[in-house]
Coordinates of C-alpha atoms in Angstrom, one line a residue:
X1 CA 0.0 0.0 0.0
X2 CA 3.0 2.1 1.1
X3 CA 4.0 2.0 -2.5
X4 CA 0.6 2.8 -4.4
X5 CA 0.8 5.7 -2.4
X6 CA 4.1 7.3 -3.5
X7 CA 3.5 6.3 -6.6
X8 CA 0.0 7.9 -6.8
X9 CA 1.1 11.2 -5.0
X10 CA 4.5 10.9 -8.2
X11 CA 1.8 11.3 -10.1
X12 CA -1.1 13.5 -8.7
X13 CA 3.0 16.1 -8.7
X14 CA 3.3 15.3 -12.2
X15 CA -0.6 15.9 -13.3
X16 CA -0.9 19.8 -12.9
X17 CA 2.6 20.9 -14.5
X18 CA 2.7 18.4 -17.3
X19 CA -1.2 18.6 -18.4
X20 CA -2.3 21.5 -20.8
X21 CA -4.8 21.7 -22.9
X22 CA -4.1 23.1 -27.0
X23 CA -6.2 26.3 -26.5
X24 CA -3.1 27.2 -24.7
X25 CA -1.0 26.6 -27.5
X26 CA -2.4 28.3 -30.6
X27 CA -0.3 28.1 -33.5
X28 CA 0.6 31.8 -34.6
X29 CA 2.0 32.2 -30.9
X30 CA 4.2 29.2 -31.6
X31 CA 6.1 30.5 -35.1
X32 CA 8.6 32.6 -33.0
X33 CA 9.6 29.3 -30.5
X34 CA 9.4 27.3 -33.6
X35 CA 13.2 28.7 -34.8
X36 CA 14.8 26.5 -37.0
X37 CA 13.4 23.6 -35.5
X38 CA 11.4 21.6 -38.0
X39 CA 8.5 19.3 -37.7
X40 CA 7.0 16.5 -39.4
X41 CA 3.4 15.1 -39.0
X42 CA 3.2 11.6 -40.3
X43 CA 0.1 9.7 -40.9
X44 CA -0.1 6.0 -41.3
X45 CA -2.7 4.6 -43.4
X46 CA -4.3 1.6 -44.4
X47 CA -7.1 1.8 -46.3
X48 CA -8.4 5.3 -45.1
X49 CA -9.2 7.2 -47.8
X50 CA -12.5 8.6 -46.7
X51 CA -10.7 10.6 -44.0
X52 CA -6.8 10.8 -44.9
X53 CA -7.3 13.7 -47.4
X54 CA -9.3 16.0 -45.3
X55 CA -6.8 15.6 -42.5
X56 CA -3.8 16.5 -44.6
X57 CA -5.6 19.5 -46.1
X58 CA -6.6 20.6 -42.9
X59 CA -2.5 20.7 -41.8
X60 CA -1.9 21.6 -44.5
X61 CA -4.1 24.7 -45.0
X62 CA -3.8 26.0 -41.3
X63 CA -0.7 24.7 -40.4
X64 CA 1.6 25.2 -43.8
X65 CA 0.3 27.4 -45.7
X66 CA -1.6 30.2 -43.6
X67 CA 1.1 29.5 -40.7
X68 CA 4.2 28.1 -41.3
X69 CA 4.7 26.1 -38.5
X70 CA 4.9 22.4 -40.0
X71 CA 7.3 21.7 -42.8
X72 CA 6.5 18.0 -43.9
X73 CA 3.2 16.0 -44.0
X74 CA 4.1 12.4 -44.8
X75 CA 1.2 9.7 -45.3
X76 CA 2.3 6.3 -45.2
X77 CA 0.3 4.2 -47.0
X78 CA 0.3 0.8 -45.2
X79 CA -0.3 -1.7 -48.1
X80 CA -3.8 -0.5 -48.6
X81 CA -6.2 -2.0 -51.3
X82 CA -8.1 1.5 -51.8
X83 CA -7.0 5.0 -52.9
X84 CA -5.9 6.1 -49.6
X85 CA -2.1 7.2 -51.5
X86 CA -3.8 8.8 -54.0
X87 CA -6.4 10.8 -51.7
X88 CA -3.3 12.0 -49.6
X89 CA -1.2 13.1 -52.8
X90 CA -4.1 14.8 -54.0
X91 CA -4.6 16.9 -50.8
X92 CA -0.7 17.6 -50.4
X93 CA 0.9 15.3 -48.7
X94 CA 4.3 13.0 -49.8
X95 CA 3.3 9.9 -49.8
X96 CA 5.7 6.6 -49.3
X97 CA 5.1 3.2 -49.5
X98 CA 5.6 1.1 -46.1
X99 CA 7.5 -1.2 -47.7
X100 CA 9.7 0.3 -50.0
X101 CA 11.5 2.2 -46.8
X102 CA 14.5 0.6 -45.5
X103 CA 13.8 -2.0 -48.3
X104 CA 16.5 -3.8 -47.7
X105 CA 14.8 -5.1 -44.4
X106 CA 12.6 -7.8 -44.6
X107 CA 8.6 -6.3 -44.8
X108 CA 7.0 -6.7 -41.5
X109 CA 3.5 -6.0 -40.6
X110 CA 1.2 -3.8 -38.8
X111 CA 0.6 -0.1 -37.1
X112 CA 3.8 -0.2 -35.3
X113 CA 6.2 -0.9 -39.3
X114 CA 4.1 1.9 -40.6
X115 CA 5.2 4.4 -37.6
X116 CA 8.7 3.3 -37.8
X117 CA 9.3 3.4 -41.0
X118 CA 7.2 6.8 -41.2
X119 CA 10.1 7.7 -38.4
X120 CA 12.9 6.6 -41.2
X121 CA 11.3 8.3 -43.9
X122 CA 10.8 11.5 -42.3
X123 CA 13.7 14.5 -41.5
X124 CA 11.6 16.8 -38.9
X125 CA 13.1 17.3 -35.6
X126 CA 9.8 17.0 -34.0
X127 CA 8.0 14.0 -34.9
X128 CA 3.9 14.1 -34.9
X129 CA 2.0 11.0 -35.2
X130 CA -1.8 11.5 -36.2
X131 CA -3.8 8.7 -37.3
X132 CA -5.5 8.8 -40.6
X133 CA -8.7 7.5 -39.5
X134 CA -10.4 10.8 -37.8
X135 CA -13.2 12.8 -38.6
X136 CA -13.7 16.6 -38.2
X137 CA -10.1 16.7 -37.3
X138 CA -8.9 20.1 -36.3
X139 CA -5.5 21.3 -37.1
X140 CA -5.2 22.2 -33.2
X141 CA -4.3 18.2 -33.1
X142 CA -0.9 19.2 -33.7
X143 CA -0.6 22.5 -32.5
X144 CA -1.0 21.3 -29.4
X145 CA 1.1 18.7 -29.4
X146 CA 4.1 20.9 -30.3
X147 CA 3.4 23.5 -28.2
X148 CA 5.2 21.8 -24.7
X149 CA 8.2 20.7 -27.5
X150 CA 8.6 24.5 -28.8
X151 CA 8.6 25.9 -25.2
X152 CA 10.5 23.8 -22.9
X153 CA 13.2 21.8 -23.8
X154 CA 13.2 19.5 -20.7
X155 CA 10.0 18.0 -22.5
X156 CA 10.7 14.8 -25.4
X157 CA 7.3 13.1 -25.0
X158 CA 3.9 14.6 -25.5
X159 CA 1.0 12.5 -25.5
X160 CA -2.5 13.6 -27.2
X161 CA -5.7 12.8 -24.9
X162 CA -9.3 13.6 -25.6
X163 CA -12.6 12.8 -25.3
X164 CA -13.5 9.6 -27.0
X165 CA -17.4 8.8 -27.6
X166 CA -18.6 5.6 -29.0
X167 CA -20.8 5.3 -31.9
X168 CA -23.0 2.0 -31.4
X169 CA -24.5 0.3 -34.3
X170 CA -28.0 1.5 -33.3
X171 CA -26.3 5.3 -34.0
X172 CA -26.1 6.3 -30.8
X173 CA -23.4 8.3 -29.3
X174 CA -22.4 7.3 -26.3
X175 CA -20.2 10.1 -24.1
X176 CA -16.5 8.1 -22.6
X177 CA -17.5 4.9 -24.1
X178 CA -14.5 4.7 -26.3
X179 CA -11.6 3.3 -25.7
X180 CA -12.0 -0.2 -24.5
X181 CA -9.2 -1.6 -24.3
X182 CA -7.8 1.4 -22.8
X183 CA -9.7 0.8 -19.8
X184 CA -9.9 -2.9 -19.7
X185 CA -6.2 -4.2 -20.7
X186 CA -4.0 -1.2 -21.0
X187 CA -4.9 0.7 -17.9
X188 CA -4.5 -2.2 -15.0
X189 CA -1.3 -3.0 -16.4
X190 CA 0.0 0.6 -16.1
X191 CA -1.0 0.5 -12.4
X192 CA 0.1 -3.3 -11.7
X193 CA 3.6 -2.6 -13.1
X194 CA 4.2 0.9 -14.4
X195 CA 2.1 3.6 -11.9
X196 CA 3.7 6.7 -13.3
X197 CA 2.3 6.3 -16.4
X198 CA -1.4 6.1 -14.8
X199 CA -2.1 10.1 -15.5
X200 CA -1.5 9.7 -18.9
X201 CA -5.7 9.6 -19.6
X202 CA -5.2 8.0 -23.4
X203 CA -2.1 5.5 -23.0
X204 CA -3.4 4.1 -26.4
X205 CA -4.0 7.0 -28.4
X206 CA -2.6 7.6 -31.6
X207 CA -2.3 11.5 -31.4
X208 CA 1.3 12.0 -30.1
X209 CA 4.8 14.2 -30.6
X210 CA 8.6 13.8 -29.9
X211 CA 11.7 14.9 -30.4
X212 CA 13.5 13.1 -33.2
X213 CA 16.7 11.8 -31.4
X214 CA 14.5 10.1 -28.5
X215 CA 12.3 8.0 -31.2
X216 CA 15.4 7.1 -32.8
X217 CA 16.4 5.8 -29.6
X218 CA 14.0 3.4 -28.4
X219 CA 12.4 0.1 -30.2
X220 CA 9.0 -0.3 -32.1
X221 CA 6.6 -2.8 -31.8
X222 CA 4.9 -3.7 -35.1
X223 CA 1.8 -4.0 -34.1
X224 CA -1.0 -2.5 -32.2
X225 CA 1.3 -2.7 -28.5
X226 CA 3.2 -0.1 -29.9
X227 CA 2.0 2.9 -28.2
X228 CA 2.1 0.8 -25.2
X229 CA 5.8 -0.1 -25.9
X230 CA 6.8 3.5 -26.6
X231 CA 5.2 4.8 -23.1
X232 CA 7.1 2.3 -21.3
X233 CA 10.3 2.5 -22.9
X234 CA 10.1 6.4 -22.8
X235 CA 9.4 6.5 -18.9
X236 CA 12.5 4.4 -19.0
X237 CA 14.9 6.4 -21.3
X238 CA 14.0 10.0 -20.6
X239 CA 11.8 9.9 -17.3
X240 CA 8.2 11.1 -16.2
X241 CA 9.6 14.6 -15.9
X242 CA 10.3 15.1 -19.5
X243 CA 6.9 14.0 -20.7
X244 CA 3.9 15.4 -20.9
X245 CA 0.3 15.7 -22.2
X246 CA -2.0 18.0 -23.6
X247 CA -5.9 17.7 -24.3
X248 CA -7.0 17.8 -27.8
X249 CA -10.6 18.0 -27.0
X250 CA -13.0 15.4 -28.8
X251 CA -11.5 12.7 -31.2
X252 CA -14.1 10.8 -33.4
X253 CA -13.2 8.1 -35.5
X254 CA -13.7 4.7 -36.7
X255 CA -14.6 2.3 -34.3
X256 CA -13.0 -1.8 -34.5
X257 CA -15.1 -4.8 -33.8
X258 CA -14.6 -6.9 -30.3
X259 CA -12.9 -9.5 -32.2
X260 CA -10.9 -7.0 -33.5
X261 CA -10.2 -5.3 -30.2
X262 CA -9.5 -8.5 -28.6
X263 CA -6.5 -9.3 -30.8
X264 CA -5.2 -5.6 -30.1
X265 CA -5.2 -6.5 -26.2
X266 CA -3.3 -9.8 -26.4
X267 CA -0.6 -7.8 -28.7
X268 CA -0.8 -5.2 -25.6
X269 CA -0.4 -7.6 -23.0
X270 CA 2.3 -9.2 -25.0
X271 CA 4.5 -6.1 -25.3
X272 CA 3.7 -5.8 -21.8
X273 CA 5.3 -9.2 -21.0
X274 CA 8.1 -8.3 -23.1
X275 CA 9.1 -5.1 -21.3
X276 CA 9.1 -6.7 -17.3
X277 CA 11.2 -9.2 -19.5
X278 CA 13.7 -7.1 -20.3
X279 CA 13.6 -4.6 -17.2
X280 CA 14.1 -8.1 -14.9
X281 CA 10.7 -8.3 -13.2
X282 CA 9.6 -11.3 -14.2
X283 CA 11.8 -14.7 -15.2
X284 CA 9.7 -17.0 -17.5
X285 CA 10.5 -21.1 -17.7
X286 CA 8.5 -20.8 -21.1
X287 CA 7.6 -17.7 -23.1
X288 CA 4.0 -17.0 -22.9
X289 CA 1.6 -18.0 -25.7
X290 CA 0.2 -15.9 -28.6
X291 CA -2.0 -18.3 -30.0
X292 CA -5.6 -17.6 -29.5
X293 CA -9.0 -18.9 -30.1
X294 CA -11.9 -16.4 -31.0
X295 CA -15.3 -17.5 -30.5
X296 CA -18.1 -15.8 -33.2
X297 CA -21.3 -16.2 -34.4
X298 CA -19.5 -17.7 -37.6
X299 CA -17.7 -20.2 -35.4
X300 CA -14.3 -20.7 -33.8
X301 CA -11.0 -18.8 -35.4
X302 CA -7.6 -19.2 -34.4
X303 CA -5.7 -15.7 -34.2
X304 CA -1.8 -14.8 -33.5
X305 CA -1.5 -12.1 -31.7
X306 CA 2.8 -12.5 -31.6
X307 CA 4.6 -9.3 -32.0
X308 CA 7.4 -8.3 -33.9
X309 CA 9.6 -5.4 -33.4
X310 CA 12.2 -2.9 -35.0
X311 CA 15.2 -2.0 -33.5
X312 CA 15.8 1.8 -32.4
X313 CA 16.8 3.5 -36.0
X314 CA 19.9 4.7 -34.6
X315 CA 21.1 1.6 -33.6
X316 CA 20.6 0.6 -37.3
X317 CA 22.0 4.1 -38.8
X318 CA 24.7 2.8 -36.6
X319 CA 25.6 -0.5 -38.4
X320 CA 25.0 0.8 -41.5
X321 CA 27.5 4.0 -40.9
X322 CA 30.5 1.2 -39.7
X323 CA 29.2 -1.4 -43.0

């Protein structure tokens, strides 16, 4: 109990000064911290081109061209099977596909490939990730995120949050429903094993900013435990103090079935497993299993739910520098 309680009062310190919201970073108030500094947003994409091209306009309008605060808007098209790359070329964007960066490497799959290699093929020295699936998506998204980056350069990490509702099937809108597996998987594992991270109120999200040289430092996980992985490995490599959060307001977007969701938490838990592996809290006789059965009204299906990762991209600008 002793401990939960230090860890809760770290946090309840860390709330207040690390917690803005982005009306309190508007974006013509940013051009003068802005410098020389330069920022990329990049979007991955699969199969989003209902949405993709109204989000890059949107940057693109407020954030490039009336303001110029962001200097590269990169989609990455994730293998999609509609016109997603051309919907994001047509509204402005350079587009690249996932698997023709760092093609050399073999082609893995999943969010966590299309961030990194977004990461590899982008030069900003702030980093914004937005996904490509939002609707009425306001350009404040990533003003905000850079605002605690421009100002303070004690801060690396800032993490979007945000209301989430929940559209059901019936159509109705349902205020803090979103985010399931937020709340269900990703949030008691923060407070088993990593309590500072518990007043960061989307974990998950996809809407989040850092400096260029701290990505490049830390691993990706392929998949869908790679926001997870990045919190944790984060808190590790720069500390609590030097992240931060800012609320976006409300995020609407596409919504995944609980099959769907089920396969993101075991890749969640997974990554979980594999971070107390390598910090030394916990020593497994056999590594755990990612084989899982899903039961449906169409029957029984056998998912994998294994995750791959990439190595920090310095480490491999590294080998390739001595090759």
């Amino acid at each position: 109990m002793e401990t939960d309680l230090r860890a809760l009062a770290r946090v309840q310190e860390w709330y207040g000064p690390h917690s803005s919201t982005a009306a309190e970073w508007p974006a013509d108030a940013l051009i003068l911290a802005k410098g020389s500094t330069t920022i990329s947003v990049v979007l991955p994409a699969r199969d989003e081109e209902l949405t993709v091209g109204d989000i890059v306009r949107e940057i693109r309008r407020e954030l490039v061209e009336r303001l110029p605060l962001v200097d590269e808007i990169l989609v990455v098209d994730s293998n999609s099977t509609d016109a997603t790359a051309e919907r994001a070329r047509e509204a402005g964007a350079r587009v690249v596909a996932q698997n023709q960066v760092l093609s050399h490497l073999p082609p893995l799959t999943g969010k966590g490939e299309a961030l990194w290699k977004g990461l590899a093929a982008s030069s900003g020295d702030i980093v914004v990730f937005v996904d490509a699936d939002l609707r009425d998506f306001s350009a404040q998204f990533v003003s905000g995120l850079v605002g605690p980056l421009l100002t303070d350069r004690g801060i690396h990490f800032v993490k979007g949050m945000y209301e989430r509702p929940f559209t059901g099937e019936d159509g109705v809108v349902r205020r803090g429903a979103g985010g399931r597996v937020t709340e269900l998987v990703a949030r008691p594992l923060l407070t088993m094993f990593w309590p500072e991270l518990t007043g960061f109120a989307q974990p998950l999200g996809g809407e989040y900013a850092a400096r260029r040289e701290v990505l490049e430092q830390v691993p990706f996980v392929t998949e869908y435990g790679v926001e997870f992985g990045l919190l944790v490995d984060l808190l590790e490599l720069v500390g609590l103090d030097a992240m931060a959060q800012v609320d976006l307001g409300t995020r609407t977007h596409t919504h995944q079935s609980v099959a769907a969701l089920g396969r993101m938490a075991g890749q969640i838990m997974l990554t979980a497993w594999s971070r107390l592996e390598r910090q030394g809290r916990v020593l497994p006789a056999d590594p755990p299993g990612h084989t899982m059965l899903q039961f449906g009204l169409e029957g029984v299906d056998l998912v994998d739910v294994a995750v791959a990762e990439r190595p920090p991209l310095a480490s491999l600008v590294l080998e390739e520098d001595v090759a």
